[in-house]
Short mmCIF file of C-alpha atoms in Angstrom, two decimals:
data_model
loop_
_atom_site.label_atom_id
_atom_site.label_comp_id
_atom_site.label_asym_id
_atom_site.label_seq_id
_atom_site.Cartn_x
_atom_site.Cartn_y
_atom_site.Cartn_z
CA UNK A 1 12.79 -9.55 -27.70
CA UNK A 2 9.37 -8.53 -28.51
CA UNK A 3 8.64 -4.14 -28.04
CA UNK A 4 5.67 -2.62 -29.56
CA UNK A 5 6.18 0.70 -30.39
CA UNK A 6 3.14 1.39 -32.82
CA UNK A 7 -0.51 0.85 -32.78
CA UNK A 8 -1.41 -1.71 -34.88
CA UNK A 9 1.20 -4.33 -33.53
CA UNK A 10 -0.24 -3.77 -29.73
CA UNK A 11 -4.03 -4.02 -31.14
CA UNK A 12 -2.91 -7.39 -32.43
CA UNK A 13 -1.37 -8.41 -29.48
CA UNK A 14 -4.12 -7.36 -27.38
CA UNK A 15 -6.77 -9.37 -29.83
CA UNK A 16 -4.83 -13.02 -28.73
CA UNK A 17 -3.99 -11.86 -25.37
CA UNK A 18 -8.21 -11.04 -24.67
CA UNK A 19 -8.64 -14.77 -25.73
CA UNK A 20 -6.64 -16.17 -22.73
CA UNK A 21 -8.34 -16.81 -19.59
CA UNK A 22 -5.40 -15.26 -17.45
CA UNK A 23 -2.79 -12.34 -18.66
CA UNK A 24 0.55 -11.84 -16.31
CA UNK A 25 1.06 -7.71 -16.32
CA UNK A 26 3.97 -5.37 -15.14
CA UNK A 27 5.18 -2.43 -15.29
CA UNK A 28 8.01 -0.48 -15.15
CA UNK A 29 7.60 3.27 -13.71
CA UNK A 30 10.10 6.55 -13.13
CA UNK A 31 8.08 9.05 -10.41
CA UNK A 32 11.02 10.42 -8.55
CA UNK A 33 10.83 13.56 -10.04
CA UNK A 34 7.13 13.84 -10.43
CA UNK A 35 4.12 13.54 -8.33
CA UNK A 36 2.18 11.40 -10.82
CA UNK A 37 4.35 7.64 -11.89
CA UNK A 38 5.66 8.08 -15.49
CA UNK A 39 4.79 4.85 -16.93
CA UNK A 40 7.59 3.91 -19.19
CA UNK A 41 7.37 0.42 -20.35
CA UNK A 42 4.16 -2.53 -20.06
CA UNK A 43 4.82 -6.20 -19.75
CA UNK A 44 2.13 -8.79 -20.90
CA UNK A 45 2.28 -12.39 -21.22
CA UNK A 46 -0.04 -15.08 -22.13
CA UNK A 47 0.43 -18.79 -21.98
CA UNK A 48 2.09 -18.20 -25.88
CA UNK A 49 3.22 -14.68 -26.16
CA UNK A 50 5.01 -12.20 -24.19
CA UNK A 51 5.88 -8.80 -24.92
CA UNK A 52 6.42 -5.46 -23.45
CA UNK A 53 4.88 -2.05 -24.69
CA UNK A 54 6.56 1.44 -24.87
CA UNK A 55 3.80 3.93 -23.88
CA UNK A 56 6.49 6.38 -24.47
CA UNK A 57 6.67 5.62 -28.57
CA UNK A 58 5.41 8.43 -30.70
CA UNK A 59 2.13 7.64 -31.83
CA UNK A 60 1.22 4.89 -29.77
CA UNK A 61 -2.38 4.90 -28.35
CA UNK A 62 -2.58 2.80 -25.35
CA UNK A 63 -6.59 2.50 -26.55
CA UNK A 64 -6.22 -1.56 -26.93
CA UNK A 65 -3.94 -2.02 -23.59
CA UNK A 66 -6.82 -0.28 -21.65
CA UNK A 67 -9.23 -2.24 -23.25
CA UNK A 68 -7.74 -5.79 -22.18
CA UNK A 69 -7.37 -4.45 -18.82
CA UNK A 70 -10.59 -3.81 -18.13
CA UNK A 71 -12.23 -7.44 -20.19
CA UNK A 72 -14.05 -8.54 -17.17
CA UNK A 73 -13.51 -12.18 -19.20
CA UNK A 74 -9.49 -12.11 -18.86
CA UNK A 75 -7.78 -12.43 -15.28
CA UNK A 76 -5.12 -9.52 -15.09
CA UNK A 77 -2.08 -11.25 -13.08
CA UNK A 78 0.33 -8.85 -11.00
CA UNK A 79 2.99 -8.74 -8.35
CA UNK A 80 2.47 -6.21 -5.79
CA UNK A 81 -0.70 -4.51 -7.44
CA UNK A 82 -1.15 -1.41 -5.88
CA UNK A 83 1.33 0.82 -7.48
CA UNK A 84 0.78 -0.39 -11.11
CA UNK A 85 -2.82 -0.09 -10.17
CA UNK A 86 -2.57 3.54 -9.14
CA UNK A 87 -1.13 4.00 -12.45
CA UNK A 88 -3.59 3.07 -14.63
CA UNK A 89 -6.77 4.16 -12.46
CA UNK A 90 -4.78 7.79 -12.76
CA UNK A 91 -5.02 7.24 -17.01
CA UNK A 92 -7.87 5.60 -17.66
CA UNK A 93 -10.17 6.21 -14.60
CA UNK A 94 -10.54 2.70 -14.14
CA UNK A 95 -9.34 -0.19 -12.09
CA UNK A 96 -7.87 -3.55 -14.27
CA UNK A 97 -10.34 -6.41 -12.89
CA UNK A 98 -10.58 -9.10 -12.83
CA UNK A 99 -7.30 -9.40 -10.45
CA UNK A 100 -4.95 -11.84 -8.96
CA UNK A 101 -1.89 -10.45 -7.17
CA UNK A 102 0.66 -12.85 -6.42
CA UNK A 103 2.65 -11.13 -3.52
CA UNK A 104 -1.04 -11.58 -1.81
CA UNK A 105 -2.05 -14.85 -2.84
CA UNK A 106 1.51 -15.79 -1.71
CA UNK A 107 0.79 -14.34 2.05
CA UNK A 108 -2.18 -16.10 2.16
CA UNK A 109 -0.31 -19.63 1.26
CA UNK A 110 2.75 -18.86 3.73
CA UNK A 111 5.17 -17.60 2.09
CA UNK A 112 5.72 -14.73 4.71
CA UNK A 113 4.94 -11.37 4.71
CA UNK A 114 5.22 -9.07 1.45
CA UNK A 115 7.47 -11.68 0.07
CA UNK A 116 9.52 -10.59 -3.49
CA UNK A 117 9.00 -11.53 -6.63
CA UNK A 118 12.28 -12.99 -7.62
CA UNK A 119 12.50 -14.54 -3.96
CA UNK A 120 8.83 -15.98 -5.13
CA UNK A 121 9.66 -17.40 -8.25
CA UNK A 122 12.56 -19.66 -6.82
CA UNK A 123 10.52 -21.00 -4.20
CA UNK A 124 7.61 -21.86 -6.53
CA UNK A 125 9.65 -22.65 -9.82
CA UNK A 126 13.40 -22.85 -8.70
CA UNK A 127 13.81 -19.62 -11.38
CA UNK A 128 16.74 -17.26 -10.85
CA UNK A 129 15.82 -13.83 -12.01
CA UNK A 130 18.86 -11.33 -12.58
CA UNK A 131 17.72 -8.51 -11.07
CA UNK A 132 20.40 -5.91 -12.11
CA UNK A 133 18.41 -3.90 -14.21
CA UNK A 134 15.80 -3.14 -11.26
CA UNK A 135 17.26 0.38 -10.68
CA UNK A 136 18.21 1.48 -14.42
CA UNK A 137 16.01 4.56 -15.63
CA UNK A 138 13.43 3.35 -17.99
CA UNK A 139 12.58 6.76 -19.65
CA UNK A 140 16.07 6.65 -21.54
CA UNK A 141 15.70 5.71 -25.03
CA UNK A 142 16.37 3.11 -26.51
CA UNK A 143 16.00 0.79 -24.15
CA UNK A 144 18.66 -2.26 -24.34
CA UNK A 145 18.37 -5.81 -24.56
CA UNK A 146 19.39 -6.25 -20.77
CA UNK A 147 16.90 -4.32 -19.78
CA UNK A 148 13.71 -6.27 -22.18
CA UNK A 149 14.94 -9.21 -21.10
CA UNK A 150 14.66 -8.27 -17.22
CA UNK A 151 11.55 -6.49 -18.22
CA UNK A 152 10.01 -9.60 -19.74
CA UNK A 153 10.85 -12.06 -17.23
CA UNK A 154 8.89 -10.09 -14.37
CA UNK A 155 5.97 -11.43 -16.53
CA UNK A 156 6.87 -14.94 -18.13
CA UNK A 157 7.81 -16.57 -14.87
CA UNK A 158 4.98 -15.21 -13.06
CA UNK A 159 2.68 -17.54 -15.19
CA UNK A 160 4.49 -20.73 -13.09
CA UNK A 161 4.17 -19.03 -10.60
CA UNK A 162 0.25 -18.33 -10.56
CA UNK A 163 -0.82 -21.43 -11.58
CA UNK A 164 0.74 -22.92 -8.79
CA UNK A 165 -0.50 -20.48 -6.10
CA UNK A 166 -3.59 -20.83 -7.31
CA UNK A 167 -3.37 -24.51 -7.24
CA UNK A 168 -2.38 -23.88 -3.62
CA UNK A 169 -5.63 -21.82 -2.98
CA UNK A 170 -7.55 -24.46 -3.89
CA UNK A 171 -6.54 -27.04 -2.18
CA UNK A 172 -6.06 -24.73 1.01
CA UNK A 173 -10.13 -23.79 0.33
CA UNK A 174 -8.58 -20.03 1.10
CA UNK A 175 -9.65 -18.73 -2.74
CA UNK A 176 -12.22 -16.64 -0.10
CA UNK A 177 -9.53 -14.85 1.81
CA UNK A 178 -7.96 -14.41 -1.20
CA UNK A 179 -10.91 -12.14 -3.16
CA UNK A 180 -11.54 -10.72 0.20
CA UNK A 181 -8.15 -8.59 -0.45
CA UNK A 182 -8.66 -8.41 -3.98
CA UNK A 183 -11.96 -6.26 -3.23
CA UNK A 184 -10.29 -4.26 -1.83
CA UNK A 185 -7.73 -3.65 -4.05
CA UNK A 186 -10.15 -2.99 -7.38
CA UNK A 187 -11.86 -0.91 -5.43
CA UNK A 188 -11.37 2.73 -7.17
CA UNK A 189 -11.91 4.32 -3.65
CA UNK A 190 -8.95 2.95 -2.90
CA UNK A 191 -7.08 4.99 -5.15
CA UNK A 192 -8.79 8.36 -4.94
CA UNK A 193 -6.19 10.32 -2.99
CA UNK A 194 -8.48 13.09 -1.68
CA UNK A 195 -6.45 16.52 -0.86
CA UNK A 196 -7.79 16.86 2.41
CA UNK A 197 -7.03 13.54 3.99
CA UNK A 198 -3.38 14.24 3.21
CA UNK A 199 -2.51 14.58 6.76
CA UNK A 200 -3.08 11.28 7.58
CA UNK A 201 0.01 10.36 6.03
CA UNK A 202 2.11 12.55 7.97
CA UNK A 203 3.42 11.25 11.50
CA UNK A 204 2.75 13.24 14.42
CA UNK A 205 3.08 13.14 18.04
CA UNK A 206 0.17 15.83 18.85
CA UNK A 207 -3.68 14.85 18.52
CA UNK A 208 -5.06 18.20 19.53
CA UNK A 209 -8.24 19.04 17.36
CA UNK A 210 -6.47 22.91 16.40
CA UNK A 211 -3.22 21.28 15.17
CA UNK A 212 -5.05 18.87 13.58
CA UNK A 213 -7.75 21.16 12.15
CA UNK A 214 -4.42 23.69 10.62
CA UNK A 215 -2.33 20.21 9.43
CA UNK A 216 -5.18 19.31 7.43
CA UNK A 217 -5.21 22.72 5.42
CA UNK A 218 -1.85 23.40 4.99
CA UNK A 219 -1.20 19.14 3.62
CA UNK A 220 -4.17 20.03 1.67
CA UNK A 221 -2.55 22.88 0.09
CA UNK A 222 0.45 21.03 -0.38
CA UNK A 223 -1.22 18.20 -1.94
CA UNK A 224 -2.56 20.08 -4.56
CA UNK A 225 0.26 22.04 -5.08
CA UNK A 226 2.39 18.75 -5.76
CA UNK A 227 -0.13 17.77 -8.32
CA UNK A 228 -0.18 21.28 -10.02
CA UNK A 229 3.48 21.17 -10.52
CA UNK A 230 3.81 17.30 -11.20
CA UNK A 231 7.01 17.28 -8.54
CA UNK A 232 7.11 15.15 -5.53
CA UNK A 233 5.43 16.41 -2.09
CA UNK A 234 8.55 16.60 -0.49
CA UNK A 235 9.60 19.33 -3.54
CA UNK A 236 6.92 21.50 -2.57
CA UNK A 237 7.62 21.50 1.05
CA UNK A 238 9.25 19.08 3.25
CA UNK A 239 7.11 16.82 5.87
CA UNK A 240 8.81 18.56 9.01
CA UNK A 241 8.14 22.24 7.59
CA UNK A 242 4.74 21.46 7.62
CA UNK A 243 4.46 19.89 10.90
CA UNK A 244 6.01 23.52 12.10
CA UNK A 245 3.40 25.41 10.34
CA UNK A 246 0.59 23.52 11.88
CA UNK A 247 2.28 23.76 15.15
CA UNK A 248 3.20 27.30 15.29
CA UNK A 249 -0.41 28.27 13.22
CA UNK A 250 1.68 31.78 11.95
CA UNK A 251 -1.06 34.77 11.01
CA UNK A 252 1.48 36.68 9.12
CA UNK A 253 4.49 36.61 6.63
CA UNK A 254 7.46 37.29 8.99
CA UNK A 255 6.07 34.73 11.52
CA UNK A 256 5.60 32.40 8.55
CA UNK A 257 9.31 33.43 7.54
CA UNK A 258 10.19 32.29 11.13
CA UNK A 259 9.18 28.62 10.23
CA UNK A 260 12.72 26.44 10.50
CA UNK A 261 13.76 25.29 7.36
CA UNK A 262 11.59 27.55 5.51
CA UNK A 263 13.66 29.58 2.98
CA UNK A 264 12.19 33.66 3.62
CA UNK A 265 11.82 34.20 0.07
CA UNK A 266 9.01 31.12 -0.20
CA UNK A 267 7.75 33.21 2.44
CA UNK A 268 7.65 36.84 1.50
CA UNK A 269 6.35 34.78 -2.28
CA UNK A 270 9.38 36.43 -4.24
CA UNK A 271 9.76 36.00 -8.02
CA UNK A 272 5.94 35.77 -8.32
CA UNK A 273 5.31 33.05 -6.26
CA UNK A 274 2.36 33.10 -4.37
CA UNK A 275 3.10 30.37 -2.46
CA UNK A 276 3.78 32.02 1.12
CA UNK A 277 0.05 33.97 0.62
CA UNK A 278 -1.48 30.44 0.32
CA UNK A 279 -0.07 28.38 3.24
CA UNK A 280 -0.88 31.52 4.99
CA UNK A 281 -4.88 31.54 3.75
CA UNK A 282 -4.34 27.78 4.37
CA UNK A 283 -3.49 28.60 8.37
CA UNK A 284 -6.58 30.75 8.33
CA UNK A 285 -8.97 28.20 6.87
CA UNK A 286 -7.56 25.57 9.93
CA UNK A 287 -8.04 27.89 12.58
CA UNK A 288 -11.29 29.24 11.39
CA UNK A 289 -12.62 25.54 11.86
CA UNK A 290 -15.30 25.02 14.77
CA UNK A 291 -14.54 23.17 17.53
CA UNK A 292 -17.24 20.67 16.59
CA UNK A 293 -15.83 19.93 12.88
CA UNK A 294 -11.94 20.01 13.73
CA UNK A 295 -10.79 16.71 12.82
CA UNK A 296 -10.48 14.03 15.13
CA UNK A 297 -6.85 12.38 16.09
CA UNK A 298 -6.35 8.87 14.44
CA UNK A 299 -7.20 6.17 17.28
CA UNK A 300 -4.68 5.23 19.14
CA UNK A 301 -4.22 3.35 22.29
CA UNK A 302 -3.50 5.00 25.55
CA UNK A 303 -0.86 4.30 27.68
CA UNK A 304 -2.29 1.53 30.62
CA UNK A 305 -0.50 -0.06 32.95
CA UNK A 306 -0.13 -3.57 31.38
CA UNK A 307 -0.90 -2.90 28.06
CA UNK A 308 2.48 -3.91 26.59
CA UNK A 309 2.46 -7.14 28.48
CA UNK A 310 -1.15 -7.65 27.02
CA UNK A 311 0.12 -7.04 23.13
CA UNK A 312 3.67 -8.84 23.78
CA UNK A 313 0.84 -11.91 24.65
CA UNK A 314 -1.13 -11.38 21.51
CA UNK A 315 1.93 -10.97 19.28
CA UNK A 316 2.98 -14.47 20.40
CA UNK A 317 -0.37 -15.78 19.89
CA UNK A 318 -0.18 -14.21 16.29
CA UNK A 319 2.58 -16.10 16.06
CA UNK A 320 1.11 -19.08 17.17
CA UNK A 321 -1.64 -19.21 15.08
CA UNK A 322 0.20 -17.95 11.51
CA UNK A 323 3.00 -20.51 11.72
CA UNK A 324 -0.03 -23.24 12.46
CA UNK A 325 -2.21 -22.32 9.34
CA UNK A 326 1.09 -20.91 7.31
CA UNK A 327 -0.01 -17.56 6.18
CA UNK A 328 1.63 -14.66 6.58
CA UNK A 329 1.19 -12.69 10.12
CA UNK A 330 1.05 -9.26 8.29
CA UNK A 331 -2.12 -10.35 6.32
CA UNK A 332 -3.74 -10.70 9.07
CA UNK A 333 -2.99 -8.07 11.79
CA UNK A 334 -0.25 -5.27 12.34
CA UNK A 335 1.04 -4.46 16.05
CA UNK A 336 -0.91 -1.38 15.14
CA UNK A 337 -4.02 -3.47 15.19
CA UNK A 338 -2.87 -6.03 18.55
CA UNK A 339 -2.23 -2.68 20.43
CA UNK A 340 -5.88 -1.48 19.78
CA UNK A 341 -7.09 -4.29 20.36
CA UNK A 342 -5.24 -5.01 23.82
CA UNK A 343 -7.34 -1.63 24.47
CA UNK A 344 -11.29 -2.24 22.91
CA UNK A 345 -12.33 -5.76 22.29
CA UNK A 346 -14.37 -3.51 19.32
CA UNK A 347 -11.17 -2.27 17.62
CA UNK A 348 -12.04 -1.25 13.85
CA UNK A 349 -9.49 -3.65 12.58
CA UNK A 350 -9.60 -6.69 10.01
CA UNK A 351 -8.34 -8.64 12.87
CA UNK A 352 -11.55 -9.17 14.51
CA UNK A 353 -13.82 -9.49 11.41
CA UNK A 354 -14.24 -12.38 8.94
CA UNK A 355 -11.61 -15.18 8.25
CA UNK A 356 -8.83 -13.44 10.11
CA UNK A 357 -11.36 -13.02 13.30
CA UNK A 358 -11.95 -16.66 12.43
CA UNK A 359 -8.51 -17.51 12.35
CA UNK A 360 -7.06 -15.46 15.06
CA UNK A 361 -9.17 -12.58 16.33
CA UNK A 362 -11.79 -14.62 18.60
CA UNK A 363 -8.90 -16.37 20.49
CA UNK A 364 -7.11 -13.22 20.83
CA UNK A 365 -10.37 -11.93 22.85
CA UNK A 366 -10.94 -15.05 24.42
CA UNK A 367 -7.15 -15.04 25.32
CA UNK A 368 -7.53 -11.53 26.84
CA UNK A 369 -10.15 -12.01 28.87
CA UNK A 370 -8.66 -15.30 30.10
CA UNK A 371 -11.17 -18.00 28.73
CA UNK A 372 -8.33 -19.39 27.53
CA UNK A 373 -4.49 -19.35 28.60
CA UNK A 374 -0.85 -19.87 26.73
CA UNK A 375 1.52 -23.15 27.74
CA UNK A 376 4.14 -25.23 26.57
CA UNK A 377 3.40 -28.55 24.95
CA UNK A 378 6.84 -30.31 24.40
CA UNK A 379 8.16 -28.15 22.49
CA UNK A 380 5.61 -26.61 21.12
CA UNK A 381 3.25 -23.45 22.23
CA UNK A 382 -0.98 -24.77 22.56
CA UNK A 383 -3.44 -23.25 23.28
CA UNK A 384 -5.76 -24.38 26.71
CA UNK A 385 -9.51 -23.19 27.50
CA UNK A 386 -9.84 -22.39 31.25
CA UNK A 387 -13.56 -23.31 32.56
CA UNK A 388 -12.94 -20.10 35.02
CA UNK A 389 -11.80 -17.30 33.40
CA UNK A 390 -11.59 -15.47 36.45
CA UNK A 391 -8.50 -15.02 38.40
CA UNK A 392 -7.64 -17.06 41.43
CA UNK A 393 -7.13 -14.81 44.67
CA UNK A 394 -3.78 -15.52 46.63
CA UNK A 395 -4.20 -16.71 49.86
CA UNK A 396 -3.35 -15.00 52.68
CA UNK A 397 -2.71 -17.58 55.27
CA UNK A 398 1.07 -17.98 56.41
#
């Protein structure tokens, strides 16, 4: 097994690796305990060598590894992107690019949705990969053979596996869809987690501006306290603590102390802490927000007699259309994005722009408003335009 541990080896390996057009990449991460991934171990093949990297080696200056990532000449090749992504846009300030994810590629040639790499790699190259080493902690030192050789084989059968897929894209024409997601994912906006849109993440029942307005401060506060301390949100202060906070809005320490699930001591900021002062100045801030700049709930769809009925229709027509042009139905809407769209033929969703409108979002609208209607075929579902879209009136006669 190949590990690079010092400098010199991994500027070598970077030199032949920046001379092929394509590079398959992985990682392997520990973030439990920390806000921020520890990155603990970098695969890279090319079509000759493979190795993996130990960013935790004394000495070892990533300098080259950044470098190849960001050759605009060299295709960086991953499996589910985004986290490995975040990782290195969080040390280097940059996104890798050009990029290629496979789990995507994979959804737009019909594999299903979010489909796994090992599961992947048998359908594509009949591979087994062992993955018994998924769950072992990669900080520990030194790492053994078991674990390389799971380590390495993330990258070495991906190459199989991406020339085929995009063999696959070609011949599909679908190359388009494909850089349409891959936009978005080397976007760096993508991976600028700003403190105050923290509370989107959190799910929540009320949309009333106030709550809202107080949820956004105290998740702010959070945020950055989670970052501060390099611990996980959920260290700082637990997702249903802060739900209270916002809901109850308290204005002093007892009332704070009140808070279910809140220990008094965070409260009353014992041993130093001044933590219980600034959730408090964090209430303040939220309900000192106008009216007119208090943030606005997330849109959802409001309950309408029908409605379901209307999205049960459009998730069969989903269906429908996926299984007929074999790509995945989570690519190309959620039941998120069916339910606002059973409710505004304008929806803000990808569903009803570009190749997914193309694919499925006009019918959808056209299916709707009933220019065209749902029947059986055989055995089969088809699809049937009606020249008179509106509905006929039952008769009244006896």
């Amino acid at each position: 097994m190949t590990l690079i541990t010092d400098t010199d080896r991994l500027t070598a390996l970077c030199r032949d690796l920046a001379r092929e057009s394509y590079v398959t990449v992985d990682t392997e991460f520990m973030r439990e305990k920390t806000y921020w991934a520890k990155l603990c171990l970098v695969q890279l093949a090319g079509s000759r060598k493979a190795a993996a990297v130990d960013p935790l080696a004394p000495g070892l200056d990533l300098g080259p590894l950044y470098e190849l990532l960001a050759d605009g000449q060299v295709l960086k090749v991953f499996h589910a992107a985004r986290q490995d992504i975040e990782i290195f846009y969080h040390l280097t300030g940059a996104v890798p690019a050009p990029l290629f994810d496979t789990q995507v590629a994979a959804m737009v040639c019909g594999f299903g949705d979010s489909v796994a790499y090992e599961t992947l790699v048998a359908r594509l190259t009949e591979a087994h990969i062992d993955k018994l080493a998924r769950f072992t902690d990669w900080s520990l030192r030194p790492l053994t053979e078991t674990q390389l050789n799971y380590a390495l084989a993330d990258v070495t059968h991906m190459r199989a596996a991406y020339e085929e897929l995009a063999r696959r894209l070609a011949r599909s024409g679908r190359k388009s869809w494909l850089e349409a997601e891959m936009a978005v994912l080397t976007d760096p906006t993508t991976y600028r987690l700003d403190p105050r849109e923290a509370w989107r993440r959190l799910k929540t029942r009320s949309g009333k501006p106030r709550f809202l307005a107080v949820l956004r401060e105290v998740a702010a506060w959070r945020e950055t306290e989670a970052r501060r301390r390099d611990v996980p949100r959920g260290w700082v202060l637990r997702d249903e603590i802060l739900l209270e906070i916002a809901r109850h809005a308290p204005k002093t320490v007892d009332a704070l102390a009140r808070t279910r699930g809140l220990p008094r001591r965070f409260a009353e900021g014992r041993a130093g802490g001044r933590a219980g002062a600034e959730l408090l100045a964090a209430v303040r801030r939220g309900l000192a927000v106008p009216e007119s700049e208090r943030p606005k709930p997330s849109l959802k769809v409001e309950s309408a007699q029908g409605l379901g009925s209307v999205v049960d229709l459009l998730k069969v027509l989903l269906k429908m259309k996926c299984e007929a042009h074999e790509v995945a139905s989570k690519l190309v809407a959620s039941v998120e994005d069916l339910e606002l769209i059973a409710a505004d033929d304008n929806a803000p969703v990808p569903a009803l722009r570009g190749w997914r409108r193309e694919l499925f979002g006009a019918d959808a609208l056209a299916l709707k408003h009933g220019k065209l209607a749902l029947m059986i075929e055989g055995r089969r579902l088809a699809l049937v335009p009606l020249a008179d879209p509106r509905p006929a009136r039952a008769s009244t006669r006896a």
